[in-house]
CSV table of C-alpha atoms and ligand atoms in Angstrom, one decimal:
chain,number,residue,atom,x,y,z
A,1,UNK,CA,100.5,-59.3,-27.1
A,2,UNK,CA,101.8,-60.2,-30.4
A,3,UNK,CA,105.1,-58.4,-29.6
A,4,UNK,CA,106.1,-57.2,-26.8
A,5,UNK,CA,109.8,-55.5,-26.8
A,6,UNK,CA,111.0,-54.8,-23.3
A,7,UNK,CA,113.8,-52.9,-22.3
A,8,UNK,CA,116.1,-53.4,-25.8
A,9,UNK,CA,119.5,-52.5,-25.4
A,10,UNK,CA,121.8,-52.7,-28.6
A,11,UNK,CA,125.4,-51.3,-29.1
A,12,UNK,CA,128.1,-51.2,-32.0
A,13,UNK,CA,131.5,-52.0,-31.0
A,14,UNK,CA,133.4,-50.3,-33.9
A,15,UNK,CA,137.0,-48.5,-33.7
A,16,UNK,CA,136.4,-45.4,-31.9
A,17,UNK,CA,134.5,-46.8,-29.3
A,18,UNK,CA,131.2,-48.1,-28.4
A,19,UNK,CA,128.0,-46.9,-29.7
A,20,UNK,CA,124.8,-47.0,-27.6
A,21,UNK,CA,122.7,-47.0,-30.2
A,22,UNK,CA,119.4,-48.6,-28.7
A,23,UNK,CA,119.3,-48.1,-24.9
A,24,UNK,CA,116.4,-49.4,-22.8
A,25,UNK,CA,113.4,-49.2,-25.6
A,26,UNK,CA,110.1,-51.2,-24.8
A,27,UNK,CA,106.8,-51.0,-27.0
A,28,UNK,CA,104.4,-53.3,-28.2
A,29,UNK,CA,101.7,-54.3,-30.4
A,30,UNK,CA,99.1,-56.7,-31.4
A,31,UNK,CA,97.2,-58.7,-33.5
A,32,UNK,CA,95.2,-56.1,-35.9
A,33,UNK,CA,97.0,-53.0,-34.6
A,34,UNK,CA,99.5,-50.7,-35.8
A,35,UNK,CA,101.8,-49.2,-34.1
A,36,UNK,CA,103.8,-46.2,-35.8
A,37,UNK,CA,107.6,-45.6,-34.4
A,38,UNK,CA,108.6,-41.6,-34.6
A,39,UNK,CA,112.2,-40.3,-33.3
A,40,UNK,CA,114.7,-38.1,-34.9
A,41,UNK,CA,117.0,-39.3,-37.0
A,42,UNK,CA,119.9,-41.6,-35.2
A,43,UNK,CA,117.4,-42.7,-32.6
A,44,UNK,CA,117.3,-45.8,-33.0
A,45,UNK,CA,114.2,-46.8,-34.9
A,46,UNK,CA,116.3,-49.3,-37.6
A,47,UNK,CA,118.1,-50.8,-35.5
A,48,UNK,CA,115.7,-51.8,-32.9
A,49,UNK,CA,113.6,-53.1,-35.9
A,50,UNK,CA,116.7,-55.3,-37.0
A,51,UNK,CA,117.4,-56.5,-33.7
A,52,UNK,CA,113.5,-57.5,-33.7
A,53,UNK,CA,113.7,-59.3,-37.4
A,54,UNK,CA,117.0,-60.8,-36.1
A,55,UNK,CA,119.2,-59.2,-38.4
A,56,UNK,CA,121.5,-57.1,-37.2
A,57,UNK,CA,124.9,-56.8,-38.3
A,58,UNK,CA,127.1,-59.0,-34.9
A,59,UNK,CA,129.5,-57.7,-34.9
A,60,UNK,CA,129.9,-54.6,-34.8
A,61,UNK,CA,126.2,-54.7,-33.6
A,62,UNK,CA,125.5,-56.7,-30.0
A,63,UNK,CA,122.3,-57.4,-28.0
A,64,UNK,CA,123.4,-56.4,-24.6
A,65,UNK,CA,120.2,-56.5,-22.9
A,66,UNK,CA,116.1,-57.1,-22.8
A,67,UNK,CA,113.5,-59.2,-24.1
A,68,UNK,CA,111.9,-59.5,-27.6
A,69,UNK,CA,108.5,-61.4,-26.9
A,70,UNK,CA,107.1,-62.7,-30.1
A,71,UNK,CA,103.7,-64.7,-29.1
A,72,UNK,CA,105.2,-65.2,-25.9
A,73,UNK,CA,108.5,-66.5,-26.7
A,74,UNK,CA,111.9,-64.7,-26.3
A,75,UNK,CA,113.4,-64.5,-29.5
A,76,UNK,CA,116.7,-63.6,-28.4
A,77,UNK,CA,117.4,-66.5,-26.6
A,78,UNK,CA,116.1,-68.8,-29.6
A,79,UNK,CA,119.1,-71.0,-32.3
A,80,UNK,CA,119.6,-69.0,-35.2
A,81,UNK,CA,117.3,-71.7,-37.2
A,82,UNK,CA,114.6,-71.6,-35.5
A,83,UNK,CA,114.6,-67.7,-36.1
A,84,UNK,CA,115.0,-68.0,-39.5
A,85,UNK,CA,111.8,-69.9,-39.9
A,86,UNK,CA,109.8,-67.1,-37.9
A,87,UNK,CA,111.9,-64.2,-40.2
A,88,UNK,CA,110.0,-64.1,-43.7
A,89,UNK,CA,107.3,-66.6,-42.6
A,90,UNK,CA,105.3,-65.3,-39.4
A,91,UNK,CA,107.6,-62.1,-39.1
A,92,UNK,CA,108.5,-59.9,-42.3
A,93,UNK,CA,110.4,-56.3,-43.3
A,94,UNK,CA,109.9,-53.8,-46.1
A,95,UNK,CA,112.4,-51.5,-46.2
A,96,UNK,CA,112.9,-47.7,-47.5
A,97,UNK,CA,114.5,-48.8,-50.6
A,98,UNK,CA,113.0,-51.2,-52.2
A,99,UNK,CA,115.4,-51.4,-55.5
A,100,UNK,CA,118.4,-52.2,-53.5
A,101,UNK,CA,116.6,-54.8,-51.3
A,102,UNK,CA,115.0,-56.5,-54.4
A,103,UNK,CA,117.7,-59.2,-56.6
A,104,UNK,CA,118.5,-57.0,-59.8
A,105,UNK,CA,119.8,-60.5,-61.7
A,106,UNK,CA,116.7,-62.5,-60.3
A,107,UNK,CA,113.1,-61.9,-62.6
A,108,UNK,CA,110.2,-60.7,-59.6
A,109,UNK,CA,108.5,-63.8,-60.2
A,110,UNK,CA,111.3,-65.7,-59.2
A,111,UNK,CA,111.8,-63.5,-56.1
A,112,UNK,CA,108.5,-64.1,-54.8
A,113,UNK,CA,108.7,-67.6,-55.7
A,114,UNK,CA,111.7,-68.6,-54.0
A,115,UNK,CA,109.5,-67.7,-50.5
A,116,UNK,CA,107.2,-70.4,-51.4
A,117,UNK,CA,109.9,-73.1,-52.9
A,118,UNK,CA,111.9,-72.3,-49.5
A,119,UNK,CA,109.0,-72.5,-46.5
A,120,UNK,CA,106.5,-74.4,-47.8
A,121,UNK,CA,108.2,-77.1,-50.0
A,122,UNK,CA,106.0,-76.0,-53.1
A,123,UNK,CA,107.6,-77.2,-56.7
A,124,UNK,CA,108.6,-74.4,-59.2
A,125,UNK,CA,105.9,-74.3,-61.2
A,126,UNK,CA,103.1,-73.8,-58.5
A,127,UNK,CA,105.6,-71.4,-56.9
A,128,UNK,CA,104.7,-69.6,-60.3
A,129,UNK,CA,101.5,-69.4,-60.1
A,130,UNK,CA,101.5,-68.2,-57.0
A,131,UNK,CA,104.0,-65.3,-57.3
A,132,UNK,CA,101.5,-64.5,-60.2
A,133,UNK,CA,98.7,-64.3,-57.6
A,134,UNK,CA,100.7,-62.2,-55.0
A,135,UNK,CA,101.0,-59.5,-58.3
A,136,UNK,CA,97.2,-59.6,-58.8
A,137,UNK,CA,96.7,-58.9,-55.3
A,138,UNK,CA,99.2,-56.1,-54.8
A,139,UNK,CA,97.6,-54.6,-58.4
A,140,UNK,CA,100.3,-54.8,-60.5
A,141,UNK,CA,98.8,-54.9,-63.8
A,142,UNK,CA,99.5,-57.5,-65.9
A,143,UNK,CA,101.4,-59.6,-63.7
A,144,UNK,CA,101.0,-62.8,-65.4
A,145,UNK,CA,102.8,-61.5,-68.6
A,146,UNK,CA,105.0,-59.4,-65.9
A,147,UNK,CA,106.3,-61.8,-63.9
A,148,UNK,CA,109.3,-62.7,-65.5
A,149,UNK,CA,110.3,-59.2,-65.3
A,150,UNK,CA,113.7,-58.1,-63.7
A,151,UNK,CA,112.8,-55.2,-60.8
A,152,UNK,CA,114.9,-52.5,-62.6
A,153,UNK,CA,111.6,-52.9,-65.1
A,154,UNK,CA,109.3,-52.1,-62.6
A,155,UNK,CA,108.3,-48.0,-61.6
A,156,UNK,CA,109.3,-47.1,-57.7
A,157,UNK,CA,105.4,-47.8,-56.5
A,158,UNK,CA,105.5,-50.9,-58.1
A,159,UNK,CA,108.8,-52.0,-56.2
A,160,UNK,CA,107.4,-50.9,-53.1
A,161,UNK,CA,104.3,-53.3,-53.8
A,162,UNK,CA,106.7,-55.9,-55.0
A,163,UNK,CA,108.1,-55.9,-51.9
A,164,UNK,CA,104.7,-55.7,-50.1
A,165,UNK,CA,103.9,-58.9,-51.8
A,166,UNK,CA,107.3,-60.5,-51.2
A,167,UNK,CA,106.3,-59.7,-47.2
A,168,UNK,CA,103.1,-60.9,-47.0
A,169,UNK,CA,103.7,-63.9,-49.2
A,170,UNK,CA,103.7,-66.7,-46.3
A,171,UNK,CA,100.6,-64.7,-44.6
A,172,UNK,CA,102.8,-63.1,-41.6
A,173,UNK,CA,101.6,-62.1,-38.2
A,174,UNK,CA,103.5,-59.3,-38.2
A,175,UNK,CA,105.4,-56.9,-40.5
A,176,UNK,CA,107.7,-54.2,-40.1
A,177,UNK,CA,108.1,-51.8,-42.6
A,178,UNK,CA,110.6,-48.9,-42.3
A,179,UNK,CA,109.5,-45.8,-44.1
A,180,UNK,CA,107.9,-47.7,-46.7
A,181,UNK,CA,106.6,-44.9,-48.5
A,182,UNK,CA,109.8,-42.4,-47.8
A,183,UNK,CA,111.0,-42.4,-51.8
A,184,UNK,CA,107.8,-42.5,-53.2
A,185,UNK,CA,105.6,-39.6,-54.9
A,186,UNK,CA,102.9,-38.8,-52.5
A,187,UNK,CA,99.7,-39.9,-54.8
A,188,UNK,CA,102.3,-42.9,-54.5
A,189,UNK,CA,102.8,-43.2,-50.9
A,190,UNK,CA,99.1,-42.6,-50.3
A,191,UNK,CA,98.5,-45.5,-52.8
A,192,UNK,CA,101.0,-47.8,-50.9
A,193,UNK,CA,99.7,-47.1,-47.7
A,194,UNK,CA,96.1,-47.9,-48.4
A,195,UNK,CA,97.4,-51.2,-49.8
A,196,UNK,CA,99.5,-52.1,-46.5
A,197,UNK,CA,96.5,-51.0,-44.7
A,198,UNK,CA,94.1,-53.2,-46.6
A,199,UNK,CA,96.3,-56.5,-46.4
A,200,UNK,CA,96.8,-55.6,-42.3
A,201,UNK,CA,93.0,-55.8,-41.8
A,202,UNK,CA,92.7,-58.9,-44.4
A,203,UNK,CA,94.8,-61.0,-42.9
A,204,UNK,CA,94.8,-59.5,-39.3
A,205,UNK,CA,98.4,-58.9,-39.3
A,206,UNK,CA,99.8,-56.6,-36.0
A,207,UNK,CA,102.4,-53.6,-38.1
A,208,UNK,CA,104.9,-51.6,-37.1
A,209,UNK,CA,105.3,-48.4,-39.1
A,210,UNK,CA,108.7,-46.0,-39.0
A,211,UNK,CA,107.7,-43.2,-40.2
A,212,UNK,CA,108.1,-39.0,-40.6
A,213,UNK,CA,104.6,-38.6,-42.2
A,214,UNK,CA,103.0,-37.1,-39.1
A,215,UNK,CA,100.3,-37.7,-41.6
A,216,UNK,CA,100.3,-41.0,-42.1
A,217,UNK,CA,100.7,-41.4,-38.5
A,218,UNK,CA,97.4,-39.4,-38.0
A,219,UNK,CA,95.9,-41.7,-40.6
A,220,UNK,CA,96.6,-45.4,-39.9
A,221,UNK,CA,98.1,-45.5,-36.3
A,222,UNK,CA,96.9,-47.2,-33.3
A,223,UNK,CA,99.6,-46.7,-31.1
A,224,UNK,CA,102.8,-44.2,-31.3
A,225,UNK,CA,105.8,-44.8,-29.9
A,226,UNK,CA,108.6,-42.0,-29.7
A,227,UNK,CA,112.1,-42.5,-29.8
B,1,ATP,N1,126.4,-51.1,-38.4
B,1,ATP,C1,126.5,-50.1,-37.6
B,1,ATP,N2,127.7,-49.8,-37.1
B,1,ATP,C2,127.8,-48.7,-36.2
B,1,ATP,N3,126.8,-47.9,-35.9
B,1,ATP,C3,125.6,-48.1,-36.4
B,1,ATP,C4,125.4,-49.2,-37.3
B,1,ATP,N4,124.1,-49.2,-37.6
B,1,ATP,C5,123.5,-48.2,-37.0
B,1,ATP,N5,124.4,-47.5,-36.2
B,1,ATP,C6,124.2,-46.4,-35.4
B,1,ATP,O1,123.1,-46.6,-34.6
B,1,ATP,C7,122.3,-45.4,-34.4
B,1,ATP,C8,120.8,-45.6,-34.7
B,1,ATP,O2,120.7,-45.8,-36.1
B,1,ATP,P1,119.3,-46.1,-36.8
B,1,ATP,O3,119.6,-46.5,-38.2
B,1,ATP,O4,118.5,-47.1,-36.0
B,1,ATP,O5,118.6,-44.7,-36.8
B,1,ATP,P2,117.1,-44.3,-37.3
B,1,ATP,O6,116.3,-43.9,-36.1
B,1,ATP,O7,116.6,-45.4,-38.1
B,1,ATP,O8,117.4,-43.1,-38.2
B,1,ATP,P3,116.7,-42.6,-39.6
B,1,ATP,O9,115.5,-41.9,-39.2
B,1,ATP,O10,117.8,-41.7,-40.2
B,1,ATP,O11,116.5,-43.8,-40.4
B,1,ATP,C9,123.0,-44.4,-35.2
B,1,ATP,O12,123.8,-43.6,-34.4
B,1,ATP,C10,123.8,-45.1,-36.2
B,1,ATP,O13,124.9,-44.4,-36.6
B,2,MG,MG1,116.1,-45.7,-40.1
């Protein structure tokens, strides 16, 4: 198994009291498969995808239990540098919103850039070219007169794909994405969704979708888990 959660248990200490907000959840997937995550709202889904990326708010959040096996290794017993290296390079999140999770005073190209500049050492100007290369491949048109654009100048779909390229930058084994598609128009969300799909089988990437879209679910999903 690529990952392989066992028994997750996660609570929030805050003023009124403790908060079980994650309590005993195990699921899995693999190389090449997606798994979709359904539950009602308040189950859980988030934050056992944060405590999974390793970063959850502590405090108020704490891990007070399980495993998260990640080729094998417990990631909650690993330093926190050692998990930052995994997070963004062999693990990576898109989130709901992808305006607020984007920098609105840093250009895209310099966004996507930095991924390179950071993990793999690569000088500014290559860094460039390959953010440039990441926009071709998510299909945003025009990227190489585009990518000194701020994300504010990018439409919703195209944020969304920014952030697909920002995740898939460093070639991850596995991504998360948390209701990717949630604020999008549905020709949109369809679009998005064939993308993610595409890049999963490309690069053989293991996914983890939270999602409403029974749809989508129907669609794309190897595996179900309900929460
Ligand atoms: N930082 C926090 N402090 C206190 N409680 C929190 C915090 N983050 C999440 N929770 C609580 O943990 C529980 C699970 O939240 P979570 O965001 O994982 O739900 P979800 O399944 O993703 O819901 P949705 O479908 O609405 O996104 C909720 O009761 C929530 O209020
Ligand atoms: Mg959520």
């Amino acid at each position: 198994m690529l990952l392989d959660v066992r028994d997750l248990q996660v609570e929030f200490h805050t003023r009124d009291g403790v908060v079980k907000a994650v309590n005993g959840v195990s699921y899995s997937v693999d190389a090449g498969e997606t798994l979709a995550v359904l539950g009602e709202s308040g189950s859980g889904k988030s934050v056992t995808a944060q405590a999974v990326m390793g970063i959850l708010d502590m405090p108020p959040g704490r891990i007070k239990g399980g495993e998260v096996l990640f080729k094998g290794q417990d990631l909650l017993k690993l330093k926190e540098d050692r998990r930052r290296k995994i997070r963004g390079a062999d693990m990576a999140m898109i989130f709901q919103d992808a305006l607020s999770s984007l920098n609105p005073v840093l250009s895209v190209g310099a966004q996507l850039g930095e991924m390179f500049i950071v993990h793999r050492g690569m000088s500014r100007k290559d860094a460039r070219a390959k953010s440039v290369e990441l926009m071709d491949r998510v299909r945003i048109p025009a990227a190489k007169e585009r990518v000194n654009d701020y994300p504010h100048q990018f439409s919703g779909g195209m944020r969304q794909r920014i952030m697909i390229a920002m995740a898939m930058a460093l070639e991850p084994s596995l991504i998360i994405a948390d209701e990717p598609t949630t604020a999008l128009d549905v020709t949109v969300q369809a679009q998005v969704m064939e993308l993610l799909g595409e890049l999963r089988r490309e690069l053989d990437m293991g996914l983890i979708l939270i999602t409403h879209d029974l749809g989508v679910v129907a669609d794309v999903a190897d595996k179900i888990a309900v929460m």
